[in-house]
GROMACS .gro file of C-alpha atoms in nm:
model
  170
    1ARG     CA    1   0.969   1.814  -2.908
    2ASN     CA    2   1.125   1.883  -3.246
    3GLY     CA    3   1.475   1.799  -3.129
    4ILE     CA    4   1.466   2.067  -2.857
    5HIS     CA    5   1.411   1.942  -2.504
    6PHE     CA    6   1.402   2.164  -2.199
    7HIS     CA    7   1.487   1.959  -1.893
    8SER     CA    8   1.347   2.099  -1.571
    9GLU     CA    9   1.661   1.997  -1.382
   10TYR     CA   10   1.867   2.234  -1.600
   11ILE     CA   11   1.615   2.514  -1.561
   12GLY     CA   12   1.610   2.458  -1.185
   13ALA     CA   13   1.989   2.453  -1.163
   14ALA     CA   14   2.013   2.774  -1.366
   15ALA     CA   15   1.755   2.946  -1.144
   16LEU     CA   16   1.939   2.830  -0.833
   17LEU     CA   17   2.267   2.963  -0.974
   18LEU     CA   18   2.102   3.299  -1.048
   19ALA     CA   19   1.968   3.313  -0.694
   20VAL     CA   20   2.313   3.247  -0.547
   21LEU     CA   21   2.470   3.511  -0.770
   22ALA     CA   22   2.198   3.760  -0.681
   23LEU     CA   23   2.248   3.705  -0.311
   24HIS     CA   24   2.623   3.740  -0.355
   25ARG     CA   25   2.605   4.062  -0.554
   26ARG     CA   26   2.287   4.218  -0.411
   27ARG     CA   27   2.315   4.510  -0.650
   28ARG     CA   28   2.013   4.475  -0.870
   29TRP     CA   29   1.812   4.214  -0.690
   30SER     CA   30   1.658   4.242  -0.351
   31ALA     CA   31   1.706   3.965  -0.098
   32THR     CA   32   1.335   3.887  -0.123
   33ALA     CA   33   1.352   3.841  -0.500
   34ALA     CA   34   1.659   3.622  -0.465
   35LEU     CA   35   1.487   3.415  -0.197
   36LEU     CA   36   1.179   3.368  -0.416
   37LEU     CA   37   1.397   3.269  -0.709
   38GLY     CA   38   1.584   3.024  -0.488
   39CYS     CA   39   1.258   2.869  -0.369
   40ALA     CA   40   1.136   2.837  -0.728
   41ALA     CA   41   1.464   2.674  -0.825
   42ALA     CA   42   1.444   2.429  -0.536
   43ALA     CA   43   1.087   2.339  -0.634
   44ALA     CA   44   1.191   2.286  -0.997
   45LEU     CA   45   1.477   2.062  -0.889
   46ALA     CA   46   1.252   1.858  -0.658
   47THR     CA   47   0.993   1.816  -0.932
   48SER     CA   48   1.253   1.713  -1.186
   49VAL     CA   49   1.385   1.448  -0.947
   50ARG     CA   50   1.035   1.306  -0.907
   51VAL     CA   51   0.964   1.315  -1.279
   52ALA     CA   52   1.295   1.141  -1.349
   53GLY     CA   53   1.200   0.880  -1.089
   54VAL     CA   54   0.877   0.811  -1.276
   55GLU     CA   55   1.052   0.793  -1.613
   56HIS     CA   56   1.323   0.554  -1.488
   57SER     CA   57   1.111   0.334  -1.263
   58PRO     CA   58   1.106  -0.040  -1.334
   59LEU     CA   59   0.726  -0.011  -1.313
   60THR     CA   60   0.726   0.230  -1.607
   61ARG     CA   61   0.906  -0.028  -1.822
   62LEU     CA   62   0.675  -0.307  -1.701
   63ALA     CA   63   0.371  -0.089  -1.781
   64GLN     CA   64   0.498  -0.021  -2.132
   65GLN     CA   65   0.532  -0.398  -2.178
   66ARG     CA   66   0.191  -0.458  -2.013
   67ALA     CA   67   0.366  -0.720  -1.801
   68THR     CA   68   0.233  -0.909  -1.502
   69ALA     CA   69   0.398  -0.866  -1.165
   70THR     CA   70   0.368  -0.948  -0.798
   71VAL     CA   71   0.360  -0.625  -0.602
   72GLU     CA   72   0.378  -0.548  -0.232
   73LEU     CA   73   0.175  -0.234  -0.172
   74VAL     CA   74   0.112   0.011   0.110
   75LEU     CA   75  -0.231   0.165   0.067
   76SER     CA   76  -0.230   0.546   0.061
   77ASP     CA   77  -0.608   0.591   0.069
   78ASP     CA   78  -0.934   0.408   0.128
   79PRO     CA   79  -1.060   0.192  -0.160
   80HIS     CA   80  -1.331   0.383  -0.351
   81PRO     CA   81  -1.608   0.205  -0.542
   82LEU     CA   82  -1.612   0.247  -0.918
   83ALA     CA   83  -1.952   0.350  -1.048
   84GLY     CA   84  -2.123   0.168  -1.330
   85GLY     CA   85  -1.962  -0.092  -1.546
   86ALA     CA   86  -2.067  -0.446  -1.617
   87GLY     CA   87  -1.961  -0.733  -1.399
   88PRO     CA   88  -1.884  -0.753  -1.030
   89PRO     CA   89  -1.832  -0.436  -0.824
   90SER     CA   90  -1.482  -0.288  -0.841
   91VAL     CA   91  -1.275  -0.042  -0.640
   92VAL     CA   92  -0.991   0.196  -0.711
   93VAL     CA   93  -0.727   0.272  -0.449
   94ALA     CA   94  -0.408   0.478  -0.444
   95ALA     CA   95  -0.103   0.299  -0.307
   96ARG     CA   96   0.276   0.294  -0.298
   97ALA     CA   97   0.449  -0.002  -0.459
   98ARG     CA   98   0.728  -0.111  -0.223
   99LEU     CA   99   0.844  -0.441  -0.372
  100VAL     CA  100   0.790  -0.552  -0.732
  101SER     CA  101   0.876  -0.893  -0.878
  102ALA     CA  102   0.847  -0.968  -1.249
  103GLY     CA  103   1.042  -1.169  -1.504
  104GLY     CA  104   1.268  -1.325  -1.242
  105ARG     CA  105   1.376  -0.985  -1.102
  106THR     CA  106   1.278  -0.799  -0.786
  107TRP     CA  107   1.297  -0.425  -0.720
  108SER     CA  108   1.260  -0.234  -0.396
  109LEU     CA  109   1.104   0.107  -0.459
  110SER     CA  110   0.847   0.360  -0.343
  111ASP     CA  111   0.639   0.447  -0.648
  112ARG     CA  112   0.283   0.577  -0.665
  113VAL     CA  113   0.040   0.336  -0.829
  114LEU     CA  114  -0.333   0.319  -0.879
  115VAL     CA  115  -0.493  -0.020  -0.813
  116LEU     CA  116  -0.810  -0.137  -0.991
  117ALA     CA  117  -0.947  -0.440  -0.810
  118PRO     CA  118  -1.264  -0.635  -0.730
  119ALA     CA  119  -1.450  -0.486  -0.433
  120ASP     CA  120  -1.459  -0.827  -0.267
  121GLY     CA  121  -1.154  -0.849  -0.043
  122TRP     CA  122  -1.046  -0.490  -0.107
  123SER     CA  123  -1.327  -0.264   0.017
  124GLY     CA  124  -1.248  -0.324   0.386
  125LEU     CA  125  -0.880  -0.234   0.362
  126LEU     CA  126  -0.742   0.079   0.526
  127PRO     CA  127  -0.468   0.330   0.443
  128SER     CA  128  -0.122   0.226   0.570
  129GLN     CA  129  -0.210  -0.142   0.529
  130ARG     CA  130   0.050  -0.353   0.349
  131VAL     CA  131  -0.074  -0.616   0.102
  132ARG     CA  132   0.073  -0.841  -0.168
  133VAL     CA  133  -0.103  -0.909  -0.496
  134GLY     CA  134  -0.041  -1.013  -0.853
  135GLY     CA  135  -0.177  -0.828  -1.151
  136GLY     CA  136  -0.124  -0.663  -1.483
  137VAL     CA  137   0.090  -0.351  -1.491
  138LEU     CA  138  -0.052  -0.083  -1.720
  139PRO     CA  139   0.048   0.273  -1.811
  140PRO     CA  140  -0.135   0.543  -1.612
  141THR     CA  141  -0.415   0.728  -1.787
  142HIS     CA  142  -0.319   1.071  -1.646
  143ARG     CA  143   0.014   1.254  -1.658
  144ASP     CA  144   0.088   1.301  -1.291
  145LEU     CA  145   0.340   1.131  -1.066
  146THR     CA  146   0.150   0.800  -1.072
  147VAL     CA  147   0.391   0.548  -1.223
  148ALA     CA  148   0.151   0.269  -1.320
  149VAL     CA  149  -0.195   0.121  -1.289
  150LEU     CA  150  -0.215  -0.226  -1.137
  151ALA     CA  151  -0.511  -0.427  -1.266
  152VAL     CA  152  -0.590  -0.696  -1.009
  153ARG     CA  153  -0.844  -0.979  -1.026
  154SER     CA  154  -0.792  -1.138  -0.685
  155THR     CA  155  -0.812  -1.077  -0.314
  156PRO     CA  156  -0.488  -0.940  -0.172
  157ALA     CA  157  -0.268  -1.129   0.074
  158ARG     CA  158  -0.239  -0.915   0.385
  159VAL     CA  159   0.121  -0.862   0.483
  160ASP     CA  160   0.076  -0.614   0.767
  161GLN     CA  161  -0.206  -0.454   0.962
  162PRO     CA  162  -0.289  -0.085   0.924
  163SER     CA  163  -0.142   0.159   1.175
  164ALA     CA  164  -0.325   0.209   1.505
  165VAL     CA  165  -0.434   0.556   1.395
  166GLN     CA  166  -0.582   0.423   1.069
  167THR     CA  167  -0.749   0.136   1.251
  168ALA     CA  168  -0.915   0.381   1.491
  169ALA     CA  169  -1.015   0.609   1.204
  170GLY     CA  170  -1.154   0.315   1.008
   0.00000   0.00000   0.00000
């Protein structure tokens, strides 16, 4: 961090270039080694694109500001009860934010979020279900590809039913 930053997109591009050169020359590198290097480069590029998406997401800025927003979500998982804690029962659920409105602006996106909400009105929801809710946007507690945590205090408005497969599974 001391003024030196290694960007994974540059590392991935360099590895991809080396793989192309190795395949072209084939003198010192075997095709298998070049293929493995190419796969590693492609993975580094894909990861850097996702990381850049997290860093430049409107939700990241809203989380840094601890803003409130209205968010349309598609649930990625079943709501899971949170153990312990004072007050009414709560759940946590992974979702994708599809539409975010805050401060007079609206963004269409597909960012991973974690929702903390009261169990009432949330515990019966299923993956693939689309809901709309307002809440506080907070920074995530873990460094993964989750863009923000949405702290909700209300029952969601159901926008769409879950898929037939998720309904049957539920």
